[in-house]
Amino acid sequence: MTAEWQSTTNSYSKGPALSGCGNEDQADAWLRQRGTGWFRPILARTTTVYRPLGPFAYDCVKLIVVRDGSAILYSRYFGERHIKPGDAILLGPGVLCGSEPEGHNTVTTVYLDLDYALDQLFWQHVGILDHRCDSYALANTLYTEPAQVLALGEERAGLLFPWLDDLVSLSVAGAPRNRFQKMQSLWASIADEIAPFIRTNSPQAFVNTSPGLTARYRRFQPLRPEAQMVHDALTADLSRCWTMGDLARIAHLSERQLSRVYSDAYGKTPLAHLVLLRVQEMSRLFRETDLSVGEVAQAVGWRSRSHASETFRRATGISPQRYRSM
C-alpha cells in the first residue's frame, strides 16, 4: 500500500481489545496499563461510537467490520463514504481516517501487526519471493489502494461475526499465548472470506530485484551434512571474503556439486545465500547499534559502503537510512 507499508513501530496494534469501548483515549490508557512488554500481533475489539472520531492514523493494518448503525467515513483515498451493515473497511498503516456516526455505529476492528501481515504475505507468495525482505516491495505492488471499502453484503458479513466475536473474546482475555493458534485460525477464516473483495494487482507485476537469487523452492527432507557445514562456516564468519573454492574445500565437494547440494538444502547457491545473511546481519546492526552504514558494511564483509547500501536496498526495497528511521 505505497509508502504506508514502510511504518513498523506498531504502537496502536498493541492496543486494547475492549468490547463496547468507543474512546481512543481509553485505547492508549489500556496499553499503558499493560506495559510495553505485552504485545500480540492480532487483536480485536468491538466498539459502539456515538460521536465523531478522528481522523486517526494507526501504524498497523486494520479491518473494520460494520455490525450495526451507519456512519460517514472519510479519508483522502476515497473522500466521504457512507458505511452501513454489510460493509468492511481495510486500512493500511499510516492511513488517516475519521468517522461521523449517524446516531450510533457499532463495528468490530481487527488490528494486525505489520510485520505479521507481511510475514503472512511472504508465505502466501513464497514461489515469487526469495526472502521476507521482499514482502515490502510485493505489498506495494499488490495493494496500491491503501484504504478500501469492501461491500461484503449483510449475509457474508454475518458469516464473519462468530469468528470476530471469538477473536474479541480472546483479546479481552489478554490474548493468551497458548491460544495464539486459535486466534491465528480465526483471522485466517476471516481473511479467506474477505479476500475476493480486496482490490489488488496481479503478483505477476512484481519484479524481484534481489541480487542474483532465484525463486525459493524447498523439499521437506533432511539437510545434507555438507550443506550444513558450509552454512555453519558462512554464519560463523560473515565478514570473510568467501569464494566457492573455499566453501567447496570445507564440504569436500566440487564447486558444481556444492552449488547443487546447497541449493537443494537452502533454495539458493552459497554465495547468493551469503548476500542474504549479510543483509539480515546489517538489519540487526541497524536496529541494535549506532554504527554508521560504512561501519556496518565493514562488519558484514563489504568494503564498499555504496555497494553495501545498494545491495541492502535491492534486497529490502528501502535504503539503510530509511530502514534505520523506521
Coordinates of N, CA and C in Angstrom, one line a residue, residues 11-229:
S11 N 2.6 0.9 17.4 CA 2.2 1.2 18.7 C 0.7 0.9 18.9
Y12 N -0.2 1.2 17.9 CA -1.6 1.0 18.1 C -2.0 -0.4 18.0
S13 N -1.2 -1.2 17.3 CA -1.5 -2.6 17.1 C -1.3 -3.4 18.5
K14 N -0.7 -2.7 19.4 CA -0.5 -3.3 20.7 C -1.7 -2.9 21.7
G15 N -2.6 -2.2 21.1 CA -3.7 -1.6 22.0 C -4.8 -2.6 22.4
P16 N -5.9 -2.0 22.8 CA -6.9 -2.8 23.6 C -7.8 -3.6 22.7
A17 N -8.4 -4.5 23.3 CA -9.5 -5.3 22.7 C -10.7 -5.3 23.6
L18 N -11.3 -4.1 23.7 CA -12.3 -3.9 24.7 C -13.7 -3.9 24.0
S19 N -14.6 -4.7 24.5 CA -15.9 -4.7 23.9 C -16.7 -3.5 24.5
G20 N -17.3 -2.7 23.6 CA -18.1 -1.6 24.0 C -17.3 -0.3 24.2
C21 N -16.0 -0.3 23.9 CA -15.2 0.9 24.1 C -15.1 1.7 22.9
G22 N -15.6 2.9 22.9 CA -15.6 3.7 21.7 C -14.6 4.9 21.8
N23 N -13.8 4.9 22.8 CA -12.9 6.1 23.1 C -11.5 5.7 22.8
E24 N -10.8 6.4 21.8 CA -9.4 6.1 21.5 C -8.5 6.4 22.7
D25 N -8.9 7.4 23.5 CA -8.0 7.7 24.7 C -8.0 6.5 25.6
Q26 N -9.1 5.7 25.7 CA -9.1 4.5 26.5 C -8.2 3.5 26.0
A27 N -8.0 3.5 24.6 CA -7.1 2.5 24.0 C -5.7 2.8 24.5
D28 N -5.3 4.0 24.5 CA -3.9 4.3 24.9 C -3.7 4.0 26.4
A29 N -4.8 4.3 27.2 CA -4.7 4.1 28.6 C -4.5 2.6 28.9
W30 N -5.3 1.8 28.1 CA -5.2 0.3 28.2 C -3.8 -0.2 27.9
L31 N -3.2 0.4 26.9 CA -1.8 0.0 26.5 C -0.8 0.3 27.6
R32 N -1.0 1.5 28.2 CA 0.0 1.9 29.3 C -0.2 1.0 30.5
Q33 N -1.4 0.6 30.8 CA -1.7 -0.3 31.9 C -1.0 -1.7 31.7
R34 N -1.1 -2.2 30.4 CA -0.5 -3.4 30.1 C 1.0 -3.4 30.2
G35 N 1.6 -2.3 29.8 CA 3.1 -2.2 29.8 C 3.7 -2.5 28.5
T36 N 4.9 -2.1 28.2 CA 5.5 -2.3 26.9 C 5.9 -3.7 26.6
G37 N 6.0 -4.6 27.7 CA 6.3 -6.0 27.5 C 5.2 -6.8 26.9
W38 N 4.0 -6.3 26.9 CA 2.8 -7.0 26.5 C 2.6 -6.7 25.0
F39 N 2.6 -7.7 24.2 CA 2.3 -7.4 22.8 C 1.8 -8.7 22.1
R40 N 0.8 -8.5 21.2 CA 0.3 -9.6 20.4 C 0.1 -9.1 19.0
P41 N 0.4 -9.9 18.0 CA 0.3 -9.5 16.6 C -1.1 -9.4 16.1
I42 N -2.1 -10.0 16.7 CA -3.5 -10.0 16.3 C -4.4 -9.6 17.5
L43 N -5.2 -8.6 17.4 CA -6.1 -8.2 18.4 C -7.4 -7.7 17.8
A44 N -8.5 -7.8 18.5 CA -9.8 -7.3 18.0 C -10.6 -6.7 19.1
R45 N -11.4 -5.8 18.8 CA -12.3 -5.2 19.8 C -13.6 -4.7 19.1
T46 N -14.7 -4.7 19.8 CA -16.0 -4.2 19.3 C -16.3 -2.9 20.0
T47 N -16.6 -1.9 19.2 CA -16.9 -0.6 19.8 C -18.2 -0.1 19.2
T48 N -18.9 0.7 20.1 CA -20.1 1.5 19.6 C -19.8 2.9 19.8
V49 N -19.9 3.6 18.7 CA -19.5 5.1 18.6 C -20.7 5.9 18.5
Y50 N -20.8 7.0 19.3 CA -21.9 7.9 19.3 C -21.5 9.3 18.9
R51 N -20.2 9.6 18.7 CA -19.8 10.9 18.4 C -18.7 10.8 17.3
P52 N -18.4 11.9 16.6 CA -17.3 11.9 15.6 C -16.0 11.4 16.2
L53 N -15.2 10.7 15.4 CA -13.9 10.2 15.9 C -12.9 10.5 14.8
G54 N -11.7 10.9 15.2 CA -10.6 11.1 14.3 C -10.6 12.4 13.6
P55 N -9.8 12.5 12.6 CA -9.1 11.3 11.9 C -7.9 10.8 12.7
F56 N -7.7 9.5 12.7 CA -6.6 8.8 13.3 C -5.8 8.1 12.3
A57 N -4.5 7.9 12.5 CA -3.7 7.1 11.7 C -3.0 6.1 12.6
Y58 N -3.2 4.8 12.2 CA -2.6 3.7 13.0 C -1.4 3.2 12.2
D59 N -0.4 2.6 12.9 CA 0.7 2.0 12.2 C 0.6 0.5 12.3
C60 N -0.6 0.1 11.9 CA -0.8 -1.4 11.8 C -1.9 -1.5 10.7
V61 N -2.2 -2.7 10.3 CA -3.2 -3.0 9.3 C -4.5 -3.1 10.1
K62 N -5.6 -2.5 9.6 CA -6.9 -2.6 10.3 C -8.0 -3.1 9.4
L63 N -8.8 -4.0 9.9 CA -10.0 -4.4 9.2 C -11.2 -4.0 10.1
I64 N -12.1 -3.2 9.6 CA -13.2 -2.7 10.4 C -14.5 -3.3 9.8
V65 N -15.2 -4.0 10.5 CA -16.5 -4.6 10.0 C -17.7 -3.9 10.7
V66 N -18.6 -3.4 9.9 CA -19.7 -2.7 10.4 C -20.8 -3.7 10.8
R67 N -21.3 -3.6 12.0 CA -22.2 -4.5 12.6 C -23.6 -3.9 12.8
D68 N -23.7 -2.6 13.1 CA -25.0 -2.0 13.4 C -24.8 -0.5 13.2
G69 N -25.9 0.1 12.8 CA -25.9 1.6 12.6 C -25.1 1.9 11.3
S70 N -24.9 3.2 11.1 CA -24.2 3.7 9.9 C -23.4 4.9 10.3
A71 N -22.6 5.3 9.4 CA -21.7 6.4 9.6 C -21.2 7.0 8.3
I72 N -20.6 8.2 8.3 CA -19.9 8.8 7.2 C -18.4 8.6 7.5
L73 N -17.7 7.9 6.7 CA -16.3 7.6 6.8 C -15.5 8.5 5.8
Y74 N -14.4 9.1 6.3 CA -13.7 10.0 5.3 C -12.2 9.7 5.4
S75 N -11.6 9.8 4.2 CA -10.2 9.6 4.1 C -9.8 10.2 2.7
R76 N -8.6 10.7 2.6 CA -8.2 11.3 1.4 C -8.1 10.3 0.2
Y77 N -8.2 9.0 0.5 CA -8.1 8.0 -0.5 C -9.4 7.7 -1.2
F78 N -10.5 7.9 -0.4 CA -11.8 7.7 -1.1 C -12.8 8.8 -0.8
G79 N -12.4 9.9 -0.2 CA -13.3 11.0 0.1 C -14.2 10.6 1.2
E80 N -15.5 11.0 1.0 CA -16.5 10.6 2.0 C -17.3 9.4 1.5
R81 N -17.5 8.4 2.4 CA -18.2 7.2 2.0 C -19.3 6.9 3.1
H82 N -20.4 6.6 2.7 CA -21.5 6.1 3.7 C -21.3 4.6 3.9
I83 N -21.1 4.3 5.2 CA -20.9 2.8 5.5 C -22.1 2.4 6.4
K84 N -22.4 1.1 6.2 CA -23.6 0.5 6.8 C -23.3 -1.0 7.1
P85 N -24.2 -1.7 7.8 CA -24.0 -3.1 7.9 C -23.9 -3.8 6.6
G86 N -22.9 -4.7 6.6 CA -22.5 -5.4 5.3 C -21.3 -4.8 4.7
D87 N -20.8 -3.7 5.2 CA -19.6 -3.1 4.7 C -18.4 -3.4 5.6
A88 N -17.2 -3.5 5.1 CA -16.0 -3.6 5.8 C -15.0 -2.6 5.2
I89 N -14.1 -2.2 6.1 CA -13.1 -1.2 5.7 C -11.7 -1.7 5.9
L90 N -10.9 -1.8 4.9 CA -9.5 -2.2 5.1 C -8.6 -1.0 5.0
L91 N -7.8 -0.8 6.0 CA -6.9 0.4 6.1 C -5.4 -0.1 6.3
G92 N -4.6 0.4 5.4 CA -3.2 0.1 5.6 C -2.6 1.0 6.6
P93 N -1.3 0.7 7.1 CA -0.7 1.5 8.1 C -0.4 2.9 7.6
G94 N -0.6 3.9 8.5 CA -0.4 5.3 8.2 C -1.5 6.0 7.5
V95 N -2.7 5.3 7.3 CA -3.8 6.0 6.6 C -4.6 6.8 7.6
L96 N -4.8 8.1 7.4 CA -5.6 8.9 8.2 C -7.1 8.6 7.8
C97 N -7.9 8.3 8.8 CA -9.3 8.1 8.5 C -10.1 8.5 9.7
G98 N -11.3 9.1 9.5 CA -12.2 9.5 10.5 C -13.6 9.1 10.2
S99 N -14.5 9.2 11.2 CA -15.9 8.8 11.0 C -16.8 9.7 11.8
E100 N -18.0 9.8 11.3 CA -19.1 10.5 12.0 C -20.3 9.6 12.0
P101 N -20.7 9.1 13.2 CA -21.8 8.2 13.2 C -23.2 8.9 12.9
E102 N -24.1 8.2 12.3 CA -25.4 8.7 12.1 C -26.3 8.1 13.3
G103 N -26.2 8.7 14.4 CA -26.9 8.2 15.6 C -25.9 7.4 16.4
H104 N -25.7 6.2 15.9 CA -24.6 5.3 16.5 C -24.1 4.4 15.4
N105 N -23.0 3.8 15.7 CA -22.3 2.9 14.8 C -21.5 1.9 15.5
T106 N -21.8 0.6 15.4 CA -21.1 -0.5 16.1 C -20.2 -1.2 15.1
V107 N -19.0 -1.4 15.4 CA -18.0 -2.0 14.5 C -17.2 -3.0 15.3
T108 N -16.6 -4.0 14.6 CA -15.6 -4.8 15.2 C -14.3 -4.5 14.4
T109 N -13.2 -4.2 15.1 CA -12.0 -3.8 14.4 C -10.9 -4.9 14.7
V110 N -10.3 -5.4 13.7 CA -9.2 -6.3 13.9 C -7.9 -5.5 13.6
Y111 N -6.9 -5.6 14.5 CA -5.6 -5.0 14.3 C -4.6 -6.0 14.0
L112 N -3.8 -5.8 13.0 CA -2.8 -6.8 12.6 C -1.4 -6.0 12.6
D113 N -0.5 -6.6 13.4 CA 0.9 -6.1 13.3 C 1.4 -6.1 11.9
L114 N 2.1 -5.1 11.5 CA 2.5 -5.0 10.1 C 3.5 -6.1 9.7
D115 N 4.5 -6.3 10.6 CA 5.4 -7.4 10.4 C 4.8 -8.8 10.3
Y116 N 3.7 -9.0 11.1 CA 3.0 -10.2 11.0 C 2.3 -10.4 9.7
A117 N 1.6 -9.3 9.2 CA 0.9 -9.3 8.0 C 1.8 -9.5 6.8
L118 N 3.0 -8.9 6.8 CA 4.0 -9.1 5.8 C 4.6 -10.5 5.8
D119 N 4.7 -11.1 7.0 CA 5.2 -12.5 7.0 C 4.2 -13.4 6.4
Q120 N 2.9 -13.2 6.6 CA 1.9 -14.0 6.0 C 1.9 -13.8 4.5
L121 N 2.1 -12.6 4.0 CA 2.2 -12.3 2.6 C 3.4 -13.1 2.0
F122 N 4.5 -13.1 2.7 CA 5.7 -13.9 2.2 C 5.4 -15.3 2.0
W123 N 4.7 -16.0 3.0 CA 4.5 -17.4 2.8 C 3.4 -17.7 1.8
Q124 N 2.5 -16.7 1.6 CA 1.5 -16.9 0.5 C 2.1 -16.8 -0.9
H125 N 3.2 -16.1 -1.0 CA 3.8 -15.9 -2.3 C 5.2 -16.4 -2.3
V126 N 5.5 -17.5 -1.6 CA 6.8 -17.9 -1.4 C 7.4 -18.4 -2.7
G127 N 6.7 -18.7 -3.7 CA 7.2 -19.1 -5.0 C 7.7 -17.9 -5.8
I128 N 7.3 -16.7 -5.4 CA 7.7 -15.5 -6.1 C 8.8 -14.8 -5.4
L129 N 8.7 -14.9 -4.0 CA 9.7 -14.1 -3.2 C 10.8 -15.0 -2.8
D130 N 12.0 -14.4 -2.6 CA 13.2 -15.1 -2.1 C 13.3 -15.0 -0.6
H131 N 12.9 -13.8 -0.1 CA 13.2 -13.5 1.3 C 12.1 -12.6 1.8
R132 N 12.0 -12.7 3.1 CA 10.9 -11.8 3.8 C 11.1 -10.4 3.5
C133 N 12.3 -9.9 3.3 CA 12.5 -8.5 3.0 C 11.8 -8.1 1.7
D134 N 11.6 -9.0 0.8 CA 10.9 -8.7 -0.4 C 9.4 -8.4 -0.2
S135 N 8.9 -8.8 0.9 CA 7.5 -8.6 1.2 C 7.0 -7.2 1.1
Y136 N 7.9 -6.3 1.6 CA 7.6 -4.8 1.5 C 7.3 -4.4 0.1
A137 N 8.2 -4.8 -0.8 CA 8.0 -4.4 -2.2 C 6.8 -5.1 -2.9
L138 N 6.6 -6.3 -2.5 CA 5.4 -7.0 -3.1 C 4.1 -6.4 -2.6
A139 N 4.1 -6.0 -1.3 CA 2.9 -5.4 -0.8 C 2.6 -4.1 -1.5
N140 N 3.6 -3.3 -1.8 CA 3.4 -2.1 -2.5 C 2.9 -2.3 -4.0
T141 N 3.3 -3.5 -4.5 CA 2.9 -3.8 -5.9 C 1.4 -4.3 -5.9
L142 N 1.0 -5.1 -4.9 CA -0.3 -5.7 -4.8 C -1.4 -4.7 -4.4
Y143 N -1.0 -4.0 -3.3 CA -2.1 -3.1 -2.6 C -1.8 -1.7 -2.9
T144 N -2.2 -1.2 -4.1 CA -1.9 0.2 -4.5 C -3.0 1.1 -3.9
E145 N -4.1 0.6 -3.3 CA -5.1 1.4 -2.7 C -5.0 1.2 -1.2
P146 N -4.4 2.1 -0.5 CA -4.2 2.0 1.0 C -5.4 1.9 1.8
A147 N -6.6 2.4 1.3 CA -7.8 2.4 2.0 C -8.9 1.9 1.1
Q148 N -9.7 0.9 1.5 CA -10.7 0.3 0.7 C -11.9 0.0 1.5
V149 N -13.1 0.4 0.9 CA -14.4 0.0 1.5 C -14.8 -1.3 0.7
L150 N -15.1 -2.3 1.5 CA -15.4 -3.6 0.9 C -16.9 -3.8 1.1
A151 N -17.7 -3.9 0.0 CA -19.1 -4.2 0.0 C -19.4 -5.7 0.1
L152 N -19.3 -6.2 1.3 CA -19.4 -7.7 1.5 C -20.9 -8.1 1.4
G153 N -21.8 -7.2 1.8 CA -23.2 -7.7 1.9 C -23.5 -8.2 3.3
E154 N -24.7 -8.0 3.7 CA -25.0 -8.4 5.1 C -24.9 -9.9 5.3
E155 N -25.2 -10.7 4.3 CA -25.2 -12.1 4.5 C -23.7 -12.6 4.7
R156 N -22.8 -12.2 3.9 CA -21.4 -12.6 4.0 C -20.8 -12.0 5.3
A157 N -21.1 -10.7 5.5 CA -20.6 -10.1 6.7 C -21.1 -10.9 8.0
G158 N -22.3 -11.4 8.0 CA -22.8 -12.1 9.1 C -22.0 -13.4 9.3
L159 N -21.5 -14.0 8.3 CA -20.6 -15.2 8.4 C -19.4 -14.9 9.3
L160 N -18.9 -13.6 9.2 CA -17.7 -13.3 10.0 C -18.0 -13.1 11.4
F161 N -19.2 -12.8 11.8 CA -19.5 -12.4 13.2 C -19.0 -13.4 14.3
P162 N -19.3 -14.7 14.1 CA -18.9 -15.7 15.1 C -17.4 -15.7 15.3
W163 N -16.6 -15.6 14.2 CA -15.2 -15.6 14.2 C -14.7 -14.3 14.9
L164 N -15.3 -13.2 14.5 CA -15.0 -11.9 15.1 C -15.2 -11.9 16.6
D165 N -16.4 -12.4 17.0 CA -16.7 -12.5 18.5 C -15.7 -13.3 19.2
D166 N -15.3 -14.4 18.7 CA -14.4 -15.3 19.4 C -13.0 -14.6 19.5
L167 N -12.7 -13.8 18.4 CA -11.4 -13.1 18.4 C -11.4 -12.0 19.4
V168 N -12.5 -11.3 19.6 CA -12.7 -10.3 20.6 C -12.6 -10.9 22.0
S169 N -13.3 -12.0 22.2 CA -13.3 -12.6 23.5 C -11.9 -13.0 23.9
L170 N -11.1 -13.6 23.0 CA -9.7 -14.0 23.3 C -8.9 -12.7 23.6
S171 N -9.1 -11.7 22.8 CA -8.4 -10.4 23.0 C -8.7 -9.8 24.4
V172 N -10.0 -9.8 24.8 CA -10.4 -9.3 26.1 C -9.7 -10.1 27.2
A173 N -9.6 -11.4 27.0 CA -8.9 -12.3 27.9 C -7.4 -12.2 28.0
G174 N -6.9 -11.2 27.2 CA -5.5 -10.9 27.3 C -4.7 -11.6 26.2
A175 N -5.4 -12.2 25.2 CA -4.8 -12.9 24.1 C -3.8 -13.9 24.6
P176 N -4.2 -14.9 25.3 CA -3.2 -15.8 25.9 C -2.3 -16.4 24.9
R177 N -1.1 -16.6 25.2 CA -0.1 -17.1 24.3 C -0.5 -18.6 23.9
N178 N -1.1 -19.3 24.8 CA -1.4 -20.7 24.5 C -2.6 -20.8 23.6
R179 N -3.3 -19.7 23.3 CA -4.4 -19.6 22.4 C -4.1 -18.9 21.1
F180 N -2.8 -18.7 20.8 CA -2.4 -17.9 19.6 C -2.8 -18.7 18.4
Q181 N -2.6 -20.0 18.3 CA -3.0 -20.7 17.1 C -4.5 -20.6 16.8
K182 N -5.3 -20.5 17.9 CA -6.7 -20.3 17.7 C -7.0 -18.9 17.1
M183 N -6.3 -17.9 17.7 CA -6.5 -16.6 17.2 C -6.1 -16.5 15.7
Q184 N -5.0 -17.2 15.4 CA -4.5 -17.1 14.0 C -5.5 -17.8 13.1
S185 N -6.1 -18.9 13.5 CA -7.0 -19.6 12.7 C -8.3 -18.8 12.5
L186 N -8.7 -18.1 13.5 CA -9.9 -17.2 13.4 C -9.6 -16.1 12.3
W187 N -8.4 -15.5 12.4 CA -8.1 -14.5 11.4 C -8.0 -15.1 10.0
A188 N -7.4 -16.3 9.9 CA -7.3 -16.9 8.6 C -8.7 -17.1 8.0
S189 N -9.7 -17.5 8.8 CA -11.1 -17.7 8.3 C -11.7 -16.4 7.8
I190 N -11.4 -15.3 8.6 CA -11.9 -14.0 8.2 C -11.3 -13.5 6.9
A191 N -10.0 -13.7 6.9 CA -9.2 -13.2 5.7 C -9.7 -13.9 4.4
D192 N -9.9 -15.2 4.6 CA -10.4 -16.0 3.4 C -11.7 -15.5 2.9
E193 N -12.6 -15.1 3.7 CA -13.9 -14.6 3.3 C -13.8 -13.3 2.6
I194 N -12.9 -12.4 3.1 CA -12.9 -11.0 2.5 C -12.0 -10.9 1.4
A195 N -11.1 -11.9 1.2 CA -10.0 -11.8 0.1 C -10.6 -11.5 -1.3
P196 N -11.7 -12.1 -1.7 CA -12.2 -11.9 -3.0 C -12.7 -10.4 -3.2
F197 N -12.9 -9.7 -2.2 CA -13.4 -8.3 -2.3 C -12.3 -7.3 -2.2
I198 N -11.1 -7.7 -1.9 CA -10.0 -6.7 -1.8 C -9.4 -6.5 -3.2
R199 N -9.3 -5.3 -3.6 CA -8.8 -4.9 -5.0 C -7.2 -5.0 -4.9
T200 N -6.7 -5.8 -5.7 CA -5.2 -6.0 -5.8 C -4.7 -6.0 -7.2
N201 N -3.5 -5.8 -7.4 CA -2.8 -6.0 -8.7 C -2.4 -7.5 -8.7
S202 N -2.1 -8.0 -9.9 CA -1.5 -9.3 -10.1 C -0.1 -9.4 -9.5
P203 N 0.2 -10.5 -8.7 CA 1.6 -10.6 -8.2 C 2.6 -10.8 -9.4
Q204 N 2.1 -11.1 -10.6 CA 3.0 -11.2 -11.7 C 3.6 -9.8 -12.1
A205 N 3.0 -8.8 -11.6 CA 3.5 -7.4 -11.9 C 4.7 -7.1 -11.0
F206 N 5.0 -8.0 -10.0 CA 6.1 -7.8 -9.1 C 7.4 -8.3 -9.8
V207 N 8.4 -7.4 -9.8 CA 9.7 -7.7 -10.3 C 10.6 -7.9 -9.2
N208 N 11.1 -9.1 -9.0 CA 12.1 -9.4 -7.9 C 13.4 -8.9 -8.2
T209 N 13.9 -8.0 -7.5 CA 15.2 -7.4 -7.8 C 16.3 -7.8 -6.8
S210 N 16.0 -8.9 -6.0 CA 17.0 -9.4 -5.1 C 18.3 -9.8 -5.9
P211 N 19.5 -9.6 -5.3 CA 20.7 -9.8 -6.1 C 21.0 -11.2 -6.4
G212 N 20.8 -11.6 -7.7 CA 21.3 -12.9 -8.1 C 20.6 -14.1 -7.5
L213 N 19.3 -13.9 -7.1 CA 18.7 -15.0 -6.4 C 17.6 -15.6 -7.2
T214 N 17.3 -16.8 -7.1 CA 16.2 -17.5 -7.8 C 15.1 -17.8 -6.8
A215 N 13.9 -18.1 -7.4 CA 12.8 -18.3 -6.5 C 13.0 -19.5 -5.6
R216 N 12.4 -19.4 -4.4 CA 12.7 -20.3 -3.3 C 11.8 -21.5 -3.5
Y217 N 12.3 -22.7 -3.7 CA 11.6 -24.0 -3.7 C 12.3 -24.9 -2.8
R218 N 11.6 -25.5 -1.8 CA 12.2 -26.4 -0.9 C 11.4 -27.7 -0.8
R219 N 12.1 -28.7 -0.5 CA 11.5 -30.0 -0.2 C 11.7 -30.3 1.3
F220 N 10.7 -30.9 1.9 CA 10.9 -31.2 3.3 C 11.7 -32.5 3.4
Q221 N 13.0 -32.4 3.6 CA 13.9 -33.5 3.7 C 15.1 -33.1 4.5
P222 N 15.8 -34.2 5.1 CA 17.0 -33.8 5.9 C 18.0 -33.1 5.1
L223 N 18.7 -32.2 5.8 CA 19.8 -31.4 5.2 C 21.0 -32.3 5.0
R224 N 21.6 -32.2 3.8 CA 22.9 -32.8 3.6 C 23.9 -32.3 4.6
P225 N 24.7 -33.1 5.2 CA 25.7 -32.6 6.2 C 26.7 -31.6 5.5
E226 N 27.0 -31.8 4.2 CA 27.9 -30.9 3.5 C 27.3 -29.5 3.5
A227 N 26.0 -29.4 3.2 CA 25.3 -28.1 3.1 C 25.3 -27.5 4.5
Q228 N 25.1 -28.2 5.5 CA 25.0 -27.7 6.9 C 26.4 -27.2 7.3
M229 N 27.5 -27.9 6.9 CA 28.8 -27.5 7.2 C 29.1 -26.1 6.6

